PDB file of C-alpha atoms and ligand atoms in Angstrom:
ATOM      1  CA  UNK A   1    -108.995  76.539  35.009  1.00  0.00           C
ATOM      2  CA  UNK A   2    -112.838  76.674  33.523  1.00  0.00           C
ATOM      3  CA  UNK A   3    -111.506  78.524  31.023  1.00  0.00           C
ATOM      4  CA  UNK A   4    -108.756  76.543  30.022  1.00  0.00           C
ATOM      5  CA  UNK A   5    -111.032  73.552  29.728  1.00  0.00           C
ATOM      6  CA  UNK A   6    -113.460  75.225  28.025  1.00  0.00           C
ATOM      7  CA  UNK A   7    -111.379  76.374  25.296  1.00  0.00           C
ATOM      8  CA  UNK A   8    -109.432  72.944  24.926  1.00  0.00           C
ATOM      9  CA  UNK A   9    -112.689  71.003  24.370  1.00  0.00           C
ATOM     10  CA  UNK A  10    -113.523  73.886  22.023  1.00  0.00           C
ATOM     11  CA  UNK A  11    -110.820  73.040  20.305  1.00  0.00           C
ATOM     12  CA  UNK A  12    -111.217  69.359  19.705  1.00  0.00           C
ATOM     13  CA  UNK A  13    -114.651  69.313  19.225  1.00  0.00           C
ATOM     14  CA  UNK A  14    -113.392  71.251  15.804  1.00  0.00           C
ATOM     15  CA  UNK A  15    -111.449  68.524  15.222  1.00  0.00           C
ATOM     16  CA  UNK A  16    -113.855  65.738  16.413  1.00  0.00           C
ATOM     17  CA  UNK A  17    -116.634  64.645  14.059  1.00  0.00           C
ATOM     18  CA  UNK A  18    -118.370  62.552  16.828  1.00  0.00           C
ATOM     19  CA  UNK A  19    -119.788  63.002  20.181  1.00  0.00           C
ATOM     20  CA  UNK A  20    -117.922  59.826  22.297  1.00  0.00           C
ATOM     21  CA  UNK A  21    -119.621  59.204  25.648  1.00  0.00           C
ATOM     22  CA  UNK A  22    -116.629  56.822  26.618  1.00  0.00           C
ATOM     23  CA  UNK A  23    -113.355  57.708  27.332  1.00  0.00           C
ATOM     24  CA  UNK A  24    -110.364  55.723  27.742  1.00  0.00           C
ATOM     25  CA  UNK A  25    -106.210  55.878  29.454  1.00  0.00           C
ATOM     26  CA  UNK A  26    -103.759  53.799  27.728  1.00  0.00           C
ATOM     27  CA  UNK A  27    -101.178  52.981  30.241  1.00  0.00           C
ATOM     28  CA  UNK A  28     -97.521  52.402  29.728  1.00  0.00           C
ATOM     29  CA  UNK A  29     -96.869  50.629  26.319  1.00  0.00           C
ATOM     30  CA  UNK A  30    -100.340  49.522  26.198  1.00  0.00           C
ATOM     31  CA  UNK A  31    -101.332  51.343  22.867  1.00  0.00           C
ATOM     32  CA  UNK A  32    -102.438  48.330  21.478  1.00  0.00           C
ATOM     33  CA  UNK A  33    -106.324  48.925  21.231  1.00  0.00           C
ATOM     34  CA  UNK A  34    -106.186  51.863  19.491  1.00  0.00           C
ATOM     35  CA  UNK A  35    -105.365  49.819  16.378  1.00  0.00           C
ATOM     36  CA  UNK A  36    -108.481  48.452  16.533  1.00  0.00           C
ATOM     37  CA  UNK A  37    -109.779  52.212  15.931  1.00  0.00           C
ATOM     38  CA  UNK A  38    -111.353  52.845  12.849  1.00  0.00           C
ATOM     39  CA  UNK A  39    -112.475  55.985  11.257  1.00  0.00           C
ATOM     40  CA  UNK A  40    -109.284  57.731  12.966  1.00  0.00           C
ATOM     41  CA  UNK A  41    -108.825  61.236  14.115  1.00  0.00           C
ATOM     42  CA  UNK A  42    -105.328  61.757  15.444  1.00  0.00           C
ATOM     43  CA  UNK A  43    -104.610  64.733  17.279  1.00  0.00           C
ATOM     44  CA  UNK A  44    -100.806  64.607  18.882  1.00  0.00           C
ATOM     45  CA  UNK A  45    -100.651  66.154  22.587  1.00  0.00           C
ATOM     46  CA  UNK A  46     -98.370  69.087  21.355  1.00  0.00           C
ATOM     47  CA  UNK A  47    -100.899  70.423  18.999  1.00  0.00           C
ATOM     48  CA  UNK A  48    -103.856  70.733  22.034  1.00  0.00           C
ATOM     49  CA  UNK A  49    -104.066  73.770  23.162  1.00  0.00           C
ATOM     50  CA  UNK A  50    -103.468  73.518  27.101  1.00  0.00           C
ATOM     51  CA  UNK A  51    -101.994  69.827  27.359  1.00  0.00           C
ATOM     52  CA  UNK A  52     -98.863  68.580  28.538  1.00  0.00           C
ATOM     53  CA  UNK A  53     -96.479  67.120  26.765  1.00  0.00           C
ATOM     54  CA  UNK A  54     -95.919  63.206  27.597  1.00  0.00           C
ATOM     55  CA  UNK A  55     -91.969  62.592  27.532  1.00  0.00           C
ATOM     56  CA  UNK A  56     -91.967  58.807  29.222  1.00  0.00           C
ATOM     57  CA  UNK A  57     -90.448  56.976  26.730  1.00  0.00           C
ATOM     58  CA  UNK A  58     -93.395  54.672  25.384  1.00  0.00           C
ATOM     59  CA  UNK A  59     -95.930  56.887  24.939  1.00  0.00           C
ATOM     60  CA  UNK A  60     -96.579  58.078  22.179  1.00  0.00           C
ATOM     61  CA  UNK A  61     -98.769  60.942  23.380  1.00  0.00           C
ATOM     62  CA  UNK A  62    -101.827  61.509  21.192  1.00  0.00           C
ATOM     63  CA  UNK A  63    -105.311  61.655  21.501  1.00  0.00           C
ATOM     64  CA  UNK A  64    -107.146  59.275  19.297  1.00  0.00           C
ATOM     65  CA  UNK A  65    -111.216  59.270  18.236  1.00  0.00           C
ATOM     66  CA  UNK A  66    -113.188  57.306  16.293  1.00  0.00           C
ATOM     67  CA  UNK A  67    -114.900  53.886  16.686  1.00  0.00           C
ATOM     68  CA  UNK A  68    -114.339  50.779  18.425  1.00  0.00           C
ATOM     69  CA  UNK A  69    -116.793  48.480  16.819  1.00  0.00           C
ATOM     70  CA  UNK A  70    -119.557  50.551  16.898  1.00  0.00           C
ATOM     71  CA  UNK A  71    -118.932  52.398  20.055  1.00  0.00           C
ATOM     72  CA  UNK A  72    -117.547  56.170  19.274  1.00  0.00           C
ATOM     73  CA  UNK A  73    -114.407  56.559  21.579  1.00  0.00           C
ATOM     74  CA  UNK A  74    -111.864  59.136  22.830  1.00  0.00           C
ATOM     75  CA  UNK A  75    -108.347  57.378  23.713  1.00  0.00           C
ATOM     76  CA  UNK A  76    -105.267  58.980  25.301  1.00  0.00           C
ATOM     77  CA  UNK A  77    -102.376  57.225  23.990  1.00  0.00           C
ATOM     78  CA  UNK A  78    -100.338  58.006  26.850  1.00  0.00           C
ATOM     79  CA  UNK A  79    -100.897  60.007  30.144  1.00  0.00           C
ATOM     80  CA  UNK A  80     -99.146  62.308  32.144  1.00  0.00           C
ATOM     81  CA  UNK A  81     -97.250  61.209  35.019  1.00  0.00           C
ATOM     82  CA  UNK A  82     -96.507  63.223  38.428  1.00  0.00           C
ATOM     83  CA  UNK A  83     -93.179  61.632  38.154  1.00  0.00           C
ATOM     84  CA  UNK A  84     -92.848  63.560  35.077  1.00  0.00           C
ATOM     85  CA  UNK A  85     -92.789  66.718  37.122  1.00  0.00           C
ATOM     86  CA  UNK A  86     -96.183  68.003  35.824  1.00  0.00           C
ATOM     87  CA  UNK A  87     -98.483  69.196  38.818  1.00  0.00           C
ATOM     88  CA  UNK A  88    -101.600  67.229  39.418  1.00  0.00           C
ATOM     89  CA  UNK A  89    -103.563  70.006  38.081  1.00  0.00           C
ATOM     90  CA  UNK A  90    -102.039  69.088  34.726  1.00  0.00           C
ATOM     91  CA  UNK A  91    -102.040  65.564  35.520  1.00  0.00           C
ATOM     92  CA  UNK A  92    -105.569  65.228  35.410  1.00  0.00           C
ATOM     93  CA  UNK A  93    -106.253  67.677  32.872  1.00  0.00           C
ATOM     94  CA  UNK A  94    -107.080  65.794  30.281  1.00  0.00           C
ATOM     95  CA  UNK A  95    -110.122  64.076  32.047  1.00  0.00           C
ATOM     96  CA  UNK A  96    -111.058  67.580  32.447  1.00  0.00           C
ATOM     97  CA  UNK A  97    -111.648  68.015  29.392  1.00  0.00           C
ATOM     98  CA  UNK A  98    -112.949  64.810  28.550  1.00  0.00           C
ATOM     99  CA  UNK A  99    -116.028  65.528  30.669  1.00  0.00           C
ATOM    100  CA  UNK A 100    -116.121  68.506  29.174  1.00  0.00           C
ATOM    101  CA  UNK A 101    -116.525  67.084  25.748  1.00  0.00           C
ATOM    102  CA  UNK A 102    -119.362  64.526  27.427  1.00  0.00           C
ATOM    103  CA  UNK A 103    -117.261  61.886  28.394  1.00  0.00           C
ATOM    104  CA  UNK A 104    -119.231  59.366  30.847  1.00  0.00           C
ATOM    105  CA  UNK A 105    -117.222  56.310  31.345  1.00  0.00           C
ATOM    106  CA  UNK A 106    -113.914  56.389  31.730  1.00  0.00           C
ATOM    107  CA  UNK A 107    -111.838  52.988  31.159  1.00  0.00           C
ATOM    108  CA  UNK A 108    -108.123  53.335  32.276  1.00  0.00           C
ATOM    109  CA  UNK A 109    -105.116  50.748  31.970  1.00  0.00           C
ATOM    110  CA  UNK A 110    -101.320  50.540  33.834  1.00  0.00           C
ATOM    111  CA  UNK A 111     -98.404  48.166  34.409  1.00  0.00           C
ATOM    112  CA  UNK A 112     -97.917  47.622  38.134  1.00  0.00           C
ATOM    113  CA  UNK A 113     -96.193  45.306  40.204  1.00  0.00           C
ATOM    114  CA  UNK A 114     -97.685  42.790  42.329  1.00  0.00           C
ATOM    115  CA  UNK A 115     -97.586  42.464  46.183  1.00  0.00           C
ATOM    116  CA  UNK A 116    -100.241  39.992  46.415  1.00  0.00           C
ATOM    117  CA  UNK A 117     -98.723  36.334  47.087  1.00  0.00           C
ATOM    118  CA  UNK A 118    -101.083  34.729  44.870  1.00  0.00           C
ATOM    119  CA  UNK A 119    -100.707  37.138  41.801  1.00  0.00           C
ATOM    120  CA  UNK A 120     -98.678  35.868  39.072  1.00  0.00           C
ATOM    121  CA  UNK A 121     -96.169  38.136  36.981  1.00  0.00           C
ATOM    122  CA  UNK A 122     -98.744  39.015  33.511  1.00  0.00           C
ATOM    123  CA  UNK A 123    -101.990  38.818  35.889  1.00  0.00           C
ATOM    124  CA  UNK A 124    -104.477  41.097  34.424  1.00  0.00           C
ATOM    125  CA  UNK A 125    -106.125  42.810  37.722  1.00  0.00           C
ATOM    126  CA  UNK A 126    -109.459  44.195  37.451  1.00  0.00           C
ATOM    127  CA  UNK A 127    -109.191  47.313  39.833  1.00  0.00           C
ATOM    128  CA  UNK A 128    -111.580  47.203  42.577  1.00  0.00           C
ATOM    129  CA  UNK A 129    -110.530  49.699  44.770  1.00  0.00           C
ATOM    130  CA  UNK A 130    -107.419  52.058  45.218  1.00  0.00           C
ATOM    131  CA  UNK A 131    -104.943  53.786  48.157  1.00  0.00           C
ATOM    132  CA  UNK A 132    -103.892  57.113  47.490  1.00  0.00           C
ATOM    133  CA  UNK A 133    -100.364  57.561  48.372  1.00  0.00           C
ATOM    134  CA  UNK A 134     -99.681  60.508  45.939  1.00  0.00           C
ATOM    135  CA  UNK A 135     -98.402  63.724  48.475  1.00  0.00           C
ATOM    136  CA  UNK A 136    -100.525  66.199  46.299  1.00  0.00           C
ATOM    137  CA  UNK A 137    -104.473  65.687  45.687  1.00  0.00           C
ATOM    138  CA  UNK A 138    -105.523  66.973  42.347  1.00  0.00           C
ATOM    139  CA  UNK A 139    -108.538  68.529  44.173  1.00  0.00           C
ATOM    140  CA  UNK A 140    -106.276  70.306  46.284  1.00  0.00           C
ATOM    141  CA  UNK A 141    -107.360  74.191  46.496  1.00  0.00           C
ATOM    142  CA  UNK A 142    -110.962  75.930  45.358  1.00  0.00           C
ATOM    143  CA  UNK A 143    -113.370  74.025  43.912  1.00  0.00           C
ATOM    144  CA  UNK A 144    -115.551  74.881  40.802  1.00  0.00           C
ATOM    145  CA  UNK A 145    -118.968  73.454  41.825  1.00  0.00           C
ATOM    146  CA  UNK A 146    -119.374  73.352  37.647  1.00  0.00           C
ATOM    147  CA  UNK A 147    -116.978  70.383  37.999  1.00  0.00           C
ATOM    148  CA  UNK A 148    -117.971  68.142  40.938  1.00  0.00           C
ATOM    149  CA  UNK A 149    -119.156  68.611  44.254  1.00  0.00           C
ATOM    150  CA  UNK A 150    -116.510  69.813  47.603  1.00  0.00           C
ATOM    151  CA  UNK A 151    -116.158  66.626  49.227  1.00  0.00           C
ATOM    152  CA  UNK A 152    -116.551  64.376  46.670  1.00  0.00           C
ATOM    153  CA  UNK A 153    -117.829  60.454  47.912  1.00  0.00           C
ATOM    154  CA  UNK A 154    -115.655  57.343  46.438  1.00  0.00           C
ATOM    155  CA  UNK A 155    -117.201  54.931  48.188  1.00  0.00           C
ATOM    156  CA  UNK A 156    -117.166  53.103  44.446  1.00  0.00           C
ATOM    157  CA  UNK A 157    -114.541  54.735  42.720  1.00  0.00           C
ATOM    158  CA  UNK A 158    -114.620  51.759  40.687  1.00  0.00           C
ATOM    159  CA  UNK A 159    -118.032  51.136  38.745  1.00  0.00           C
ATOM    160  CA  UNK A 160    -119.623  47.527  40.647  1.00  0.00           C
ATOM    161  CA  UNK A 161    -121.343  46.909  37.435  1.00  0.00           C
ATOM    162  CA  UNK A 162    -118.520  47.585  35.454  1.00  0.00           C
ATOM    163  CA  UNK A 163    -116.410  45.229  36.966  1.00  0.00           C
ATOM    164  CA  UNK A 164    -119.139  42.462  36.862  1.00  0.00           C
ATOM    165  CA  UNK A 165    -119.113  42.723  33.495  1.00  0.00           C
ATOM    166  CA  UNK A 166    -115.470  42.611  32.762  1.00  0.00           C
ATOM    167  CA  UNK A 167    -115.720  39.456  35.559  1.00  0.00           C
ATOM    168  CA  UNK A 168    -118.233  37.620  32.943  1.00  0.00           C
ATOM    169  CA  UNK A 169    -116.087  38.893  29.333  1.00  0.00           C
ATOM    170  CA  UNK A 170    -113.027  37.403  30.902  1.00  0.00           C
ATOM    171  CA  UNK A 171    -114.952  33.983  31.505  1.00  0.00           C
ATOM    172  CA  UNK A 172    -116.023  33.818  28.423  1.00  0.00           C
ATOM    173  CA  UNK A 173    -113.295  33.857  26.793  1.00  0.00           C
ATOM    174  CA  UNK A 174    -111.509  31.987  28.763  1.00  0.00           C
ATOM    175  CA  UNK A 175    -108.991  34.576  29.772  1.00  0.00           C
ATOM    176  CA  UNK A 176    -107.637  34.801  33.504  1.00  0.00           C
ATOM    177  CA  UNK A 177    -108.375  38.060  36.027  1.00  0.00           C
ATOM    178  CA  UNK A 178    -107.532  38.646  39.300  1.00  0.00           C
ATOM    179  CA  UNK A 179    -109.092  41.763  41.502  1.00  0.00           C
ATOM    180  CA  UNK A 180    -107.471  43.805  43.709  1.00  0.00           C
ATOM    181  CA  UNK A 181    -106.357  46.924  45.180  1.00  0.00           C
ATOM    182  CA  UNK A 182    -104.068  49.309  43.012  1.00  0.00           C
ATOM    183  CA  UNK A 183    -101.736  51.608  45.311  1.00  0.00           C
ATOM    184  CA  UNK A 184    -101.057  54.522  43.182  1.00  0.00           C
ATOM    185  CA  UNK A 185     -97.347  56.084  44.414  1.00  0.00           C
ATOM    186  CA  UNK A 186     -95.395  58.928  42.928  1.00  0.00           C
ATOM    187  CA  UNK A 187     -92.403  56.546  41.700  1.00  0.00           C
ATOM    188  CA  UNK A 188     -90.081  56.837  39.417  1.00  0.00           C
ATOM    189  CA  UNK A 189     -88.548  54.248  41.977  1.00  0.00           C
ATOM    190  CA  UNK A 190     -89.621  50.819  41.565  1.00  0.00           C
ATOM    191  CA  UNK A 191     -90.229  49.762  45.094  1.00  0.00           C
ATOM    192  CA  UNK A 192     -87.715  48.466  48.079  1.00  0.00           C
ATOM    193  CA  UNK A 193     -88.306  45.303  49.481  1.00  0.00           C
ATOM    194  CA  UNK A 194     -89.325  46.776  52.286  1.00  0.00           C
ATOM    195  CA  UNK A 195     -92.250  49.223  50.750  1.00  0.00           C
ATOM    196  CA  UNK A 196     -93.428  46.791  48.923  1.00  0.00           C
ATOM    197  CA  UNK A 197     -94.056  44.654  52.220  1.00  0.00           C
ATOM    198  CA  UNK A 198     -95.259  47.560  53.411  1.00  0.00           C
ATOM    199  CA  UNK A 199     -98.212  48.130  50.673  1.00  0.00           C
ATOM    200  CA  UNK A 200     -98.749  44.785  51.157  1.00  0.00           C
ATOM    201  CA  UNK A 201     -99.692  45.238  54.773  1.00  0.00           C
ATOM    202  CA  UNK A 202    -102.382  48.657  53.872  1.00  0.00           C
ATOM    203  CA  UNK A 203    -104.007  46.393  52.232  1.00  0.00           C
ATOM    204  CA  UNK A 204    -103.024  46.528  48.640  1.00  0.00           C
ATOM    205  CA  UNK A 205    -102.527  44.354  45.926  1.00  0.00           C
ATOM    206  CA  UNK A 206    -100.213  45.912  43.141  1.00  0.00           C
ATOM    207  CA  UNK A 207     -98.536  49.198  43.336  1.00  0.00           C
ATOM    208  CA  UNK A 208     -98.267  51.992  40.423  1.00  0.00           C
ATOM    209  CA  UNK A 209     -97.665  55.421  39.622  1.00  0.00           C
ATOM    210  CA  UNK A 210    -100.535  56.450  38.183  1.00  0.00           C
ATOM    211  CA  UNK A 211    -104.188  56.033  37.461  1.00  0.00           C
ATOM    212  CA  UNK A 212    -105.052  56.671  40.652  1.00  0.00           C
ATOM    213  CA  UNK A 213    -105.580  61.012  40.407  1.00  0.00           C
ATOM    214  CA  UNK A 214    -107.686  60.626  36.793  1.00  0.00           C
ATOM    215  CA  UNK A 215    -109.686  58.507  38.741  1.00  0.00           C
ATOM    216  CA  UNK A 216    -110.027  60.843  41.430  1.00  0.00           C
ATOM    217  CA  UNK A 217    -110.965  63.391  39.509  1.00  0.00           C
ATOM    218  CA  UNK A 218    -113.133  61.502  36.826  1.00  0.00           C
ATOM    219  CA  UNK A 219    -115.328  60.924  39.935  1.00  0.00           C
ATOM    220  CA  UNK A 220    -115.607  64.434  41.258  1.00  0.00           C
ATOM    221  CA  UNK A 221    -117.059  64.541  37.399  1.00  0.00           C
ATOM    222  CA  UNK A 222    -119.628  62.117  38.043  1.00  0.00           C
ATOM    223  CA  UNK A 223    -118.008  59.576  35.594  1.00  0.00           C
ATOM    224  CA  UNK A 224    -118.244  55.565  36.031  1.00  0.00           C
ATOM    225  CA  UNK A 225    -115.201  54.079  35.865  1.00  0.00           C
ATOM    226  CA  UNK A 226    -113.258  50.978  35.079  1.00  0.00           C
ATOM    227  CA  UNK A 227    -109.324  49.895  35.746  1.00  0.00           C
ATOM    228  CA  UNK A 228    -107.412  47.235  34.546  1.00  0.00           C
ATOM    229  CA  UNK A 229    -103.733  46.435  35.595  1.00  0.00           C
ATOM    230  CA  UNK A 230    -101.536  44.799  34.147  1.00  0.00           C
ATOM    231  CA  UNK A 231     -99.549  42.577  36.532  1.00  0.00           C
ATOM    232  CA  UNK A 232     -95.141  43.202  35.375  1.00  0.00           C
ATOM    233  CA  UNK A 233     -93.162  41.804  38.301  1.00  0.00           C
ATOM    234  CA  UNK A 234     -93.932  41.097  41.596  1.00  0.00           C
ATOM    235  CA  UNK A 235     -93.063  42.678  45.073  1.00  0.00           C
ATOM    236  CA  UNK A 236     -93.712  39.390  46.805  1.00  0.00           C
ATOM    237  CA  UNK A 237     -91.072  38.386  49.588  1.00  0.00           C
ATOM    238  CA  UNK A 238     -88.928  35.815  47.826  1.00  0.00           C
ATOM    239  CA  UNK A 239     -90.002  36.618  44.706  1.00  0.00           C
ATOM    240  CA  UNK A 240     -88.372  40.261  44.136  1.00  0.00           C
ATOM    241  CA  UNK A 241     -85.933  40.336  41.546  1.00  0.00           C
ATOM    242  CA  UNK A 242     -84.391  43.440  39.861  1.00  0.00           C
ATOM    243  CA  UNK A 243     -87.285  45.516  37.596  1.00  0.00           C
ATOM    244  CA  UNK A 244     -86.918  47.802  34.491  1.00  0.00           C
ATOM    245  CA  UNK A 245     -88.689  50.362  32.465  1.00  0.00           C
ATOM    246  CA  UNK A 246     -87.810  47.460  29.300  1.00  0.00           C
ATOM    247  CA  UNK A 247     -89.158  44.698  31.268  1.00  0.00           C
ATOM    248  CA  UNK A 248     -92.666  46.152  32.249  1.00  0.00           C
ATOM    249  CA  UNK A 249     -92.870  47.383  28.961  1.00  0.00           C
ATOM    250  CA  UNK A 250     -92.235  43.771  27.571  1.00  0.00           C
ATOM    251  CA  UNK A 251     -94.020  42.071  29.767  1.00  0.00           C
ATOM    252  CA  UNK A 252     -96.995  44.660  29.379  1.00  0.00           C
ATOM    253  CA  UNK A 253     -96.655  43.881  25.420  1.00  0.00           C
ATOM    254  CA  UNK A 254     -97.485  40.229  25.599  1.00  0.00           C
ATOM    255  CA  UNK A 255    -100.392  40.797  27.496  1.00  0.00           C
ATOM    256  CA  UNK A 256    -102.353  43.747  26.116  1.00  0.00           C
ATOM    257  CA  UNK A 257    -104.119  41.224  23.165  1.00  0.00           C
ATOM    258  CA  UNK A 258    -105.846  40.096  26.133  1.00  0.00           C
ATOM    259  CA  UNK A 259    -106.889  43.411  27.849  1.00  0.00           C
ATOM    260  CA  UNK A 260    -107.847  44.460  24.843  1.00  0.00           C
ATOM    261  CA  UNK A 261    -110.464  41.891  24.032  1.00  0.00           C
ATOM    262  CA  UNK A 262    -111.749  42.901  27.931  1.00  0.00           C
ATOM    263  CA  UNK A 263    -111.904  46.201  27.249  1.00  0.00           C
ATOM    264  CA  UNK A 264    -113.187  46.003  23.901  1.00  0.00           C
ATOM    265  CA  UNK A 265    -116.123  44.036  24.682  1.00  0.00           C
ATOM    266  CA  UNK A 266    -117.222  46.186  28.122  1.00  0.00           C
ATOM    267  CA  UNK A 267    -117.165  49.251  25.416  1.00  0.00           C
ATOM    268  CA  UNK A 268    -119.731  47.236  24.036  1.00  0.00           C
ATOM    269  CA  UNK A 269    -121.789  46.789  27.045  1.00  0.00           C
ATOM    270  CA  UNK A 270    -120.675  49.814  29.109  1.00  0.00           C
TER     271      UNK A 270
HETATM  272  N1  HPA B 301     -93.921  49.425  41.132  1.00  0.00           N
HETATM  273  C1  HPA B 301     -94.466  50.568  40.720  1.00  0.00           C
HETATM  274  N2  HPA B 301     -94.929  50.749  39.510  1.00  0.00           N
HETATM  275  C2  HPA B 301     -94.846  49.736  38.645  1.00  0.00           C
HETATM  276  C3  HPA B 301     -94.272  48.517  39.001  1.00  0.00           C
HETATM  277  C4  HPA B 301     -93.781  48.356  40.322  1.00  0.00           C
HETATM  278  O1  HPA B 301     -93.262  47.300  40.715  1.00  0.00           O
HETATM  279  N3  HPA B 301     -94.339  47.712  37.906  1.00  0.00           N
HETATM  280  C5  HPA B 301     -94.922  48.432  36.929  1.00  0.00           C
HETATM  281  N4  HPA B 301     -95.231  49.656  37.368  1.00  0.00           N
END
């Protein structure tokens, strides 16, 4: 595995003019901020040595550098999903390799679905904490002490200042958050009724199927991190109605401007 990361990050540090410190995870048909990238490289999944392929329909599956206002940044247009069939060895790959290449903070994004009563379908959630209900752990098996340490601590997975920050960008410009717990789940299943009472009761707030192993393993790295959710539907008793891929991508759509702006501006400040 050392070696595989090794020579990936070789590999797109030929292709990478600039030396990014902050690393980010576009989730589901949230793409949008990389159009605020200027100075572009593009370098499409397929052509890294070493990385899975993204097939979800949505992704577009590149990796994108250049600058975000001033900040230098390294953006996955798309990640890889368990449900995908790719091991969590692969799934977390790419954040890997991103510490590898000197990645520090890592800012992620996903559509979930909300199982808190008081969330509202297009909340934007500010992560807090997360429940890891994936059956694999992508630190599963021997560990390379040149990536992180055994038994790795998460008592905040989620960066405190981070968060405050986002907290204070959002009131500013006048743009609603919620916090919460993000339940990360294999999927591809949206939930039953009854699971998503059940998440409810563990103590989460909005369920997904991913985020939750790059974060995992971007903290066995040492890197802060940051996670924002985008609210889709809800898995609130009397509020469940039928879900799609079309609709979380829709609703995910109208509210990315907004995320954006959030993440944008913590880039700034991170
Ligand atoms: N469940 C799981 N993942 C999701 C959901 C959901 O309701 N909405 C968007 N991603």
């Amino acid at each position: 595995m050392l070696q595989k990361i090794q020579e990936t990050a070789d590999f797109l540090r030929s292709k990478i003019p600039s030396n990014p410190k902050t690393g980010i995870i576009l989730g589901t048909g949230l793409g949008n901020l990389v159009t605020q990238i200027t100075d572009k490289t593009e370098i499409p999944y397929e052509t890294i040595p070493n990385f899975p392929v993204s097939t979800v329909e949505g992704h577009s599956g590149k990796l994108i550098v250049g600058k975000l206002g001033d900040v230098e940044v390294l953006a996955m247009q798309g990640r890889f999903h368990y449900y995908e069939g790719y091991d969590m060895k692969a799934v977390t790959f790419p954040v890997r390799v991103m510490k590898a290449l000197g990645i520090e903070t890592l800012l992620v994004s996903n559509a979930s679905g909300g199982v808190n009563p008081d969330f509202e379908i297009g909340d934007l959630m500010i992560i807090t904490d997360h429940i890891n209900l994936f059956p694999e752990h992508p630190l599963r098996g021997k560990n390379f002490p040149e990536l992180g340490t055994r038994f790795p601590d998460m008592s905040e997975a989620y960066s405190k200042e981070l968060i405050a920050k986002a907290k204070q960008i959002a009131a500013k410009n006048n743009i609603k958050v919620v916090e919460g717990v993000y339940v990360g789940t294999t999927g591809p299943t949206f939930e039953t009724p009854a699971e998503y009472r059940y998440f409810r009761t563990i103590g989460a707030d909005a369920v997904g199927m991913s985020t939750v192993p790059e974060v995992i393993v971007a903290n066995h790295a040492g890197m802060r991190c940051f996670g924002i959710s985008i609210v889709t539907d809800l898995g609130v008793p009397g509020k469940i109605v039928e879900v799609s891929h079309e609709e979380v991508q829709e609703i995910g759509n109208s509210v990315q401007p907004l995320m954006t702006l959030i993440m944008k501006e913590l880039i700034h400040q991170a």
